[in-house]
Amino acid sequence: VGRNVKQFQPGDAIWGDLSIPLGYGAFAEYVCVPENALRLKPASMAFEEAAAVPSAAVVALHNLRGVGSSSPSFLLSDRGQIQPGQKVLINGAGGGVGTFAVQIAKSFGAEVTGVDGPSKLDMLRSLGADHVIDYTQEDFTKSGQLYDFILDVVASRSIFDYKRALSPSGVFVMVGGSLVAILQTFLLGPLISMTGNKKMGIVMWKPNNKEDLAILEELFEAGKVVPIIDRRYSLSETAEALRYLEEGHARGKIVISME
């Protein structure tokens, strides 16, 4: 602990996110980090659970609450959190961000539909999803069902397909996906949002916000949000862990544990 650090002492258990703007961290036993990137870890949360939360869960929380920036035109501004009873669809619900998004949306009182492959549907039900869709069997953008909020973690369709699946005042937010989908949302999202009641775009990610981590800690303590850890690897197995991650079949998060 550096001499000018005020928040922490040697031996404190901490958590945080070393992504933006800290160079995305490292796979290492030790790392030098500014204190504003860290928070005291919840006492009831295991280190492996804490490692799975600050990035993926914060991304899910930001997007579901509509936390954004008012300056860049392609970003959705703050629209307030999801209201109880709203129909929310999470596409790519079985991955890292998706498993948190399902649980957080349920904690807001939403009626949640999770979309993913057949091997992940039972897990999504266990997380509280009211409905599940096997994307290999059904295209949710063509079913005729309308949603108040669509969060897409693996966007690969045309932005107009998503628009068709929105309710008259619905919101579509893209977290990740193909380059074409990202560019479409970047360029066309603002135009669609300005010409009607439907809003489509991207939400700015703000890591290590004290309020966000406090909300997630509260939801964890209440048993409403639990990190789903698919596999645990030792530090020496990091390459194998990355290979598994790149296959795209992980259920929830993958964690590297210190040996």
mmCIF file of C-alpha atoms in Angstrom:
data_model
loop_
_atom_site.group_PDB
_atom_site.id
_atom_site.type_symbol
_atom_site.label_atom_id
_atom_site.label_comp_id
_atom_site.label_asym_id
_atom_site.label_seq_id
_atom_site.Cartn_x
_atom_site.Cartn_y
_atom_site.Cartn_z
ATOM 1 C CA VAL A 1 0.000 0.000 0.000
ATOM 2 C CA GLY A 2 1.535 3.304 -1.106
ATOM 3 C CA ARG A 3 2.154 6.013 1.452
ATOM 4 C CA ASN A 4 -0.487 8.321 -0.058
ATOM 5 C CA VAL A 5 -3.238 5.685 -0.135
ATOM 6 C CA LYS A 6 -6.054 6.534 2.287
ATOM 7 C CA GLN A 7 -8.728 3.904 1.642
ATOM 8 C CA PHE A 8 -6.836 0.661 2.203
ATOM 9 C CA GLN A 9 -4.421 -1.053 4.525
ATOM 10 C CA PRO A 10 -2.225 -4.152 4.018
ATOM 11 C CA GLY A 11 -4.340 -7.276 4.328
ATOM 12 C CA ASP A 12 -7.590 -5.716 3.078
ATOM 13 C CA ALA A 13 -9.630 -7.909 0.729
ATOM 14 C CA ILE A 14 -10.473 -5.876 -2.368
ATOM 15 C CA TRP A 15 -12.192 -6.110 -5.728
ATOM 16 C CA GLY A 16 -12.214 -3.935 -8.819
ATOM 17 C CA ASP A 17 -11.992 -3.714 -12.584
ATOM 18 C CA LEU A 18 -8.669 -3.225 -14.376
ATOM 19 C CA SER A 19 -10.098 -2.741 -17.858
ATOM 20 C CA ILE A 20 -10.842 0.823 -19.016
ATOM 21 C CA PRO A 21 -8.687 2.924 -18.702
ATOM 22 C CA LEU A 22 -6.147 0.706 -16.927
ATOM 23 C CA GLY A 23 -4.927 -1.352 -19.874
ATOM 24 C CA TYR A 24 -7.172 -4.370 -19.163
ATOM 25 C CA GLY A 25 -5.063 -5.725 -16.319
ATOM 26 C CA ALA A 26 -2.890 -8.809 -16.544
ATOM 27 C CA PHE A 27 -2.733 -12.511 -15.741
ATOM 28 C CA ALA A 28 -0.274 -12.188 -12.874
ATOM 29 C CA GLU A 29 0.213 -12.792 -9.182
ATOM 30 C CA TYR A 30 0.887 -9.096 -8.526
ATOM 31 C CA VAL A 31 -0.225 -5.897 -10.227
ATOM 32 C CA CYS A 32 0.213 -2.204 -9.408
ATOM 33 C CA VAL A 33 -3.174 -0.454 -9.345
ATOM 34 C CA PRO A 34 -4.394 3.068 -8.451
ATOM 35 C CA GLU A 35 -6.623 3.026 -5.393
ATOM 36 C CA ASN A 36 -9.590 4.557 -7.255
ATOM 37 C CA ALA A 37 -9.902 1.289 -9.220
ATOM 38 C CA LEU A 38 -10.494 -0.748 -6.059
ATOM 39 C CA ARG A 39 -13.205 -1.236 -3.442
ATOM 40 C CA LEU A 40 -13.358 -3.320 -0.290
ATOM 41 C CA LYS A 41 -14.653 -6.776 -1.175
ATOM 42 C CA PRO A 42 -17.935 -7.839 0.460
ATOM 43 C CA ALA A 43 -17.046 -10.091 3.362
ATOM 44 C CA SER A 44 -19.579 -12.758 2.399
ATOM 45 C CA MET A 45 -18.343 -12.976 -1.192
ATOM 46 C CA ALA A 46 -15.599 -15.465 -2.027
ATOM 47 C CA PHE A 47 -12.607 -14.184 -4.010
ATOM 48 C CA GLU A 48 -13.564 -16.277 -7.045
ATOM 49 C CA GLU A 49 -17.084 -14.829 -6.945
ATOM 50 C CA ALA A 50 -15.704 -11.315 -6.559
ATOM 51 C CA ALA A 51 -13.425 -11.818 -9.567
ATOM 52 C CA ALA A 52 -16.463 -12.625 -11.730
ATOM 53 C CA VAL A 53 -18.522 -9.536 -10.855
ATOM 54 C CA PRO A 54 -16.980 -6.070 -11.419
ATOM 55 C CA SER A 55 -16.776 -6.145 -15.228
ATOM 56 C CA ALA A 56 -19.642 -8.307 -16.508
ATOM 57 C CA ALA A 57 -22.183 -7.445 -13.814
ATOM 58 C CA VAL A 58 -21.477 -3.710 -14.052
ATOM 59 C CA VAL A 59 -21.929 -3.827 -17.836
ATOM 60 C CA ALA A 60 -25.281 -5.597 -17.349
ATOM 61 C CA LEU A 61 -26.374 -3.141 -14.658
ATOM 62 C CA HIS A 62 -25.395 -0.067 -16.686
ATOM 63 C CA ASN A 63 -27.260 -1.209 -19.753
ATOM 64 C CA LEU A 64 -30.403 -2.267 -17.925
ATOM 65 C CA ARG A 65 -30.558 0.963 -15.939
ATOM 66 C CA GLY A 66 -29.864 3.114 -18.994
ATOM 67 C CA VAL A 67 -26.819 4.833 -17.527
ATOM 68 C CA GLY A 68 -25.196 6.700 -20.385
ATOM 69 C CA SER A 69 -23.598 9.909 -21.537
ATOM 70 C CA SER A 70 -25.390 12.948 -22.902
ATOM 71 C CA SER A 71 -22.528 14.070 -25.156
ATOM 72 C CA PRO A 72 -21.832 11.458 -27.876
ATOM 73 C CA SER A 73 -24.938 11.288 -30.073
ATOM 74 C CA PHE A 74 -24.866 7.524 -30.563
ATOM 75 C CA LEU A 75 -25.143 6.820 -26.829
ATOM 76 C CA LEU A 76 -28.464 6.375 -25.094
ATOM 77 C CA SER A 77 -28.942 8.821 -22.263
ATOM 78 C CA ASP A 78 -30.349 7.941 -18.841
ATOM 79 C CA ARG A 79 -33.890 6.600 -19.237
ATOM 80 C CA GLY A 80 -34.288 5.253 -15.716
ATOM 81 C CA GLN A 81 -34.261 1.629 -14.697
ATOM 82 C CA ILE A 82 -36.569 -1.047 -16.026
ATOM 83 C CA GLN A 83 -40.034 -0.945 -14.509
ATOM 84 C CA PRO A 84 -41.825 -3.930 -12.917
ATOM 85 C CA GLY A 85 -43.869 -5.914 -15.403
ATOM 86 C CA GLN A 86 -41.988 -4.779 -18.485
ATOM 87 C CA LYS A 87 -41.109 -7.438 -21.032
ATOM 88 C CA VAL A 88 -37.305 -7.699 -21.239
ATOM 89 C CA LEU A 89 -35.385 -9.931 -23.629
ATOM 90 C CA ILE A 90 -31.714 -10.811 -23.125
ATOM 91 C CA ASN A 91 -30.036 -12.221 -26.235
ATOM 92 C CA GLY A 92 -26.910 -14.192 -25.362
ATOM 93 C CA ALA A 93 -28.329 -14.691 -21.884
ATOM 94 C CA GLY A 94 -26.148 -17.663 -20.990
ATOM 95 C CA GLY A 95 -22.778 -15.917 -21.057
ATOM 96 C CA GLY A 96 -20.938 -13.706 -18.588
ATOM 97 C CA VAL A 97 -22.908 -10.473 -19.034
ATOM 98 C CA GLY A 98 -26.105 -12.318 -19.909
ATOM 99 C CA THR A 99 -26.374 -14.396 -16.730
ATOM 100 C CA PHE A 100 -26.015 -11.240 -14.648
ATOM 101 C CA ALA A 101 -28.499 -9.364 -16.856
ATOM 102 C CA VAL A 102 -31.182 -12.019 -16.382
ATOM 103 C CA GLN A 103 -30.853 -11.869 -12.611
ATOM 104 C CA ILE A 104 -30.664 -8.072 -12.412
ATOM 105 C CA ALA A 105 -33.685 -7.624 -14.687
ATOM 106 C CA LYS A 106 -35.647 -10.053 -12.501
ATOM 107 C CA SER A 107 -34.638 -8.083 -9.404
ATOM 108 C CA PHE A 108 -36.199 -5.020 -11.086
ATOM 109 C CA GLY A 109 -39.469 -6.950 -11.428
ATOM 110 C CA ALA A 110 -39.302 -7.487 -15.186
ATOM 111 C CA GLU A 111 -40.757 -10.385 -17.144
ATOM 112 C CA VAL A 112 -37.563 -11.822 -18.599
ATOM 113 C CA THR A 113 -36.990 -13.857 -21.744
ATOM 114 C CA GLY A 114 -33.545 -15.410 -22.178
ATOM 115 C CA VAL A 115 -32.220 -16.371 -25.606
ATOM 116 C CA ASP A 116 -29.311 -18.782 -26.066
ATOM 117 C CA GLY A 117 -28.354 -22.254 -27.253
ATOM 118 C CA PRO A 118 -30.175 -25.421 -26.109
ATOM 119 C CA SER A 119 -27.482 -26.426 -23.606
ATOM 120 C CA LYS A 120 -27.990 -23.240 -21.576
ATOM 121 C CA LEU A 121 -31.782 -23.053 -21.353
ATOM 122 C CA ASP A 122 -32.173 -25.032 -18.109
ATOM 123 C CA MET A 123 -29.579 -22.799 -16.467
ATOM 124 C CA LEU A 124 -31.498 -19.692 -17.571
ATOM 125 C CA ARG A 125 -34.674 -21.087 -16.049
ATOM 126 C CA SER A 126 -32.806 -21.728 -12.805
ATOM 127 C CA LEU A 127 -31.734 -18.069 -12.787
ATOM 128 C CA GLY A 128 -35.355 -16.961 -12.906
ATOM 129 C CA ALA A 129 -35.985 -16.409 -16.613
ATOM 130 C CA ASP A 130 -39.751 -16.491 -17.209
ATOM 131 C CA HIS A 131 -39.319 -17.639 -20.807
ATOM 132 C CA VAL A 132 -36.430 -19.140 -22.776
ATOM 133 C CA ILE A 133 -35.826 -19.287 -26.524
ATOM 134 C CA ASP A 134 -33.488 -21.657 -28.314
ATOM 135 C CA TYR A 135 -31.955 -19.466 -31.002
ATOM 136 C CA THR A 136 -31.214 -22.537 -33.145
ATOM 137 C CA GLN A 137 -34.951 -23.209 -33.386
ATOM 138 C CA GLU A 138 -36.595 -19.771 -33.266
ATOM 139 C CA ASP A 139 -35.785 -16.217 -34.367
ATOM 140 C CA PHE A 140 -37.241 -13.935 -31.700
ATOM 141 C CA THR A 141 -37.308 -10.993 -34.128
ATOM 142 C CA LYS A 142 -39.836 -12.852 -36.317
ATOM 143 C CA SER A 143 -42.114 -14.346 -33.658
ATOM 144 C CA GLY A 144 -44.471 -11.365 -33.444
ATOM 145 C CA GLN A 145 -43.809 -10.936 -29.709
ATOM 146 C CA LEU A 146 -42.908 -7.356 -28.774
ATOM 147 C CA TYR A 147 -40.529 -6.402 -25.981
ATOM 148 C CA ASP A 148 -40.183 -3.217 -23.935
ATOM 149 C CA PHE A 149 -36.431 -3.691 -23.639
ATOM 150 C CA ILE A 150 -33.964 -5.791 -25.623
ATOM 151 C CA LEU A 151 -30.396 -6.213 -24.397
ATOM 152 C CA ASP A 152 -28.229 -7.949 -26.985
ATOM 153 C CA VAL A 153 -24.831 -9.277 -25.972
ATOM 154 C CA VAL A 154 -24.132 -11.074 -29.268
ATOM 155 C CA ALA A 155 -25.861 -8.841 -31.822
ATOM 156 C CA SER A 156 -25.654 -10.283 -35.332
ATOM 157 C CA ARG A 157 -28.903 -9.168 -36.964
ATOM 158 C CA SER A 158 -29.899 -6.007 -38.788
ATOM 159 C CA ILE A 159 -30.905 -3.135 -36.518
ATOM 160 C CA PHE A 160 -34.267 -3.143 -38.327
ATOM 161 C CA ASP A 161 -34.904 -6.714 -37.169
ATOM 162 C CA TYR A 162 -34.503 -5.572 -33.568
ATOM 163 C CA LYS A 163 -36.695 -2.538 -34.222
ATOM 164 C CA ARG A 164 -39.471 -4.855 -35.426
ATOM 165 C CA ALA A 165 -39.367 -6.754 -32.118
ATOM 166 C CA LEU A 166 -39.704 -3.619 -29.957
ATOM 167 C CA SER A 167 -42.930 -2.348 -28.432
ATOM 168 C CA PRO A 168 -44.011 1.155 -29.582
ATOM 169 C CA SER A 169 -41.858 2.816 -26.905
ATOM 170 C CA GLY A 170 -39.296 0.035 -26.584
ATOM 171 C CA VAL A 171 -35.543 0.317 -26.068
ATOM 172 C CA PHE A 172 -32.810 -1.702 -27.774
ATOM 173 C CA VAL A 173 -29.293 -1.658 -26.312
ATOM 174 C CA MET A 174 -26.347 -3.459 -27.860
ATOM 175 C CA VAL A 175 -23.493 -4.632 -25.650
ATOM 176 C CA GLY A 176 -21.457 -6.593 -28.186
ATOM 177 C CA GLY A 177 -21.708 -8.380 -31.477
ATOM 178 C CA SER A 178 -20.530 -8.415 -35.056
ATOM 179 C CA LEU A 179 -18.738 -5.421 -36.544
ATOM 180 C CA VAL A 180 -21.632 -4.852 -38.948
ATOM 181 C CA ALA A 181 -24.153 -4.787 -36.080
ATOM 182 C CA ILE A 182 -21.961 -2.406 -34.085
ATOM 183 C CA LEU A 183 -21.601 -0.011 -37.026
ATOM 184 C CA GLN A 184 -25.325 -0.132 -37.770
ATOM 185 C CA THR A 185 -26.197 0.702 -34.183
ATOM 186 C CA PHE A 186 -23.525 3.396 -34.088
ATOM 187 C CA LEU A 187 -24.755 5.074 -37.286
ATOM 188 C CA LEU A 188 -28.481 4.324 -37.492
ATOM 189 C CA GLY A 189 -29.421 4.074 -33.811
ATOM 190 C CA PRO A 190 -29.476 7.869 -33.291
ATOM 191 C CA LEU A 191 -31.569 8.422 -36.431
ATOM 192 C CA ILE A 192 -34.160 5.834 -35.417
ATOM 193 C CA SER A 193 -34.244 7.259 -31.884
ATOM 194 C CA MET A 194 -34.864 10.791 -33.194
ATOM 195 C CA THR A 195 -37.651 9.844 -35.588
ATOM 196 C CA GLY A 196 -39.915 7.886 -33.247
ATOM 197 C CA ASN A 197 -40.559 6.655 -29.728
ATOM 198 C CA LYS A 198 -38.344 3.607 -30.059
ATOM 199 C CA LYS A 199 -34.799 4.123 -28.755
ATOM 200 C CA MET A 200 -31.823 2.185 -30.071
ATOM 201 C CA GLY A 201 -28.162 2.606 -29.252
ATOM 202 C CA ILE A 202 -25.182 1.927 -27.008
ATOM 203 C CA VAL A 203 -24.661 2.793 -23.340
ATOM 204 C CA MET A 204 -21.342 4.131 -22.090
ATOM 205 C CA TRP A 205 -19.622 1.807 -19.620
ATOM 206 C CA LYS A 206 -18.321 3.415 -16.425
ATOM 207 C CA PRO A 207 -16.246 0.879 -14.438
ATOM 208 C CA ASN A 208 -15.649 0.932 -10.667
ATOM 209 C CA ASN A 209 -18.475 3.286 -9.791
ATOM 210 C CA LYS A 210 -19.078 3.084 -6.026
ATOM 211 C CA GLU A 211 -22.854 3.163 -6.465
ATOM 212 C CA ASP A 212 -22.817 0.306 -8.978
ATOM 213 C CA LEU A 213 -20.695 -1.981 -6.824
ATOM 214 C CA ALA A 214 -22.839 -1.098 -3.791
ATOM 215 C CA ILE A 215 -25.998 -2.095 -5.694
ATOM 216 C CA LEU A 216 -24.406 -5.362 -6.812
ATOM 217 C CA GLU A 217 -23.204 -6.097 -3.284
ATOM 218 C CA GLU A 218 -26.728 -5.505 -1.976
ATOM 219 C CA LEU A 219 -28.239 -7.796 -4.618
ATOM 220 C CA PHE A 220 -25.631 -10.473 -3.822
ATOM 221 C CA GLU A 221 -26.293 -10.256 -0.090
ATOM 222 C CA ALA A 222 -30.029 -10.625 -0.780
ATOM 223 C CA GLY A 223 -29.393 -13.704 -2.922
ATOM 224 C CA LYS A 224 -30.870 -12.021 -6.005
ATOM 225 C CA VAL A 225 -27.669 -11.960 -8.060
ATOM 226 C CA VAL A 226 -25.171 -14.806 -7.864
ATOM 227 C CA PRO A 227 -22.096 -15.136 -10.102
ATOM 228 C CA ILE A 228 -22.396 -18.203 -12.335
ATOM 229 C CA ILE A 229 -18.924 -19.726 -12.678
ATOM 230 C CA ASP A 230 -18.656 -22.345 -15.385
ATOM 231 C CA ARG A 231 -15.033 -23.373 -14.903
ATOM 232 C CA ARG A 232 -12.088 -22.537 -12.697
ATOM 233 C CA TYR A 233 -8.527 -22.666 -13.990
ATOM 234 C CA SER A 234 -5.202 -22.231 -12.237
ATOM 235 C CA LEU A 235 -2.870 -19.443 -13.336
ATOM 236 C CA SER A 236 -0.693 -21.940 -15.207
ATOM 237 C CA GLU A 237 -3.781 -23.039 -17.196
ATOM 238 C CA THR A 238 -4.628 -19.533 -18.460
ATOM 239 C CA ALA A 239 -4.001 -20.431 -22.124
ATOM 240 C CA GLU A 240 -6.419 -23.352 -21.846
ATOM 241 C CA ALA A 241 -8.978 -21.075 -20.177
ATOM 242 C CA LEU A 242 -8.760 -18.586 -23.047
ATOM 243 C CA ARG A 243 -9.165 -21.351 -25.611
ATOM 244 C CA TYR A 244 -12.342 -22.513 -23.873
ATOM 245 C CA LEU A 245 -13.632 -18.946 -23.683
ATOM 246 C CA GLU A 246 -13.054 -18.403 -27.400
ATOM 247 C CA GLU A 247 -15.180 -21.446 -28.223
ATOM 248 C CA GLY A 248 -18.200 -19.425 -27.085
ATOM 249 C CA HIS A 249 -19.817 -22.200 -25.058
ATOM 250 C CA ALA A 250 -19.089 -20.949 -21.528
ATOM 251 C CA ARG A 251 -22.033 -20.790 -19.143
ATOM 252 C CA GLY A 252 -21.518 -17.626 -17.177
ATOM 253 C CA LYS A 253 -17.966 -16.743 -16.182
ATOM 254 C CA ILE A 254 -14.546 -18.397 -16.272
ATOM 255 C CA VAL A 255 -12.228 -17.667 -13.339
ATOM 256 C CA ILE A 256 -8.449 -17.888 -12.970
ATOM 257 C CA SER A 257 -7.458 -18.890 -9.433
ATOM 258 C CA MET A 258 -4.080 -18.235 -7.848
ATOM 259 C CA GLU A 259 -2.072 -21.380 -7.212
#
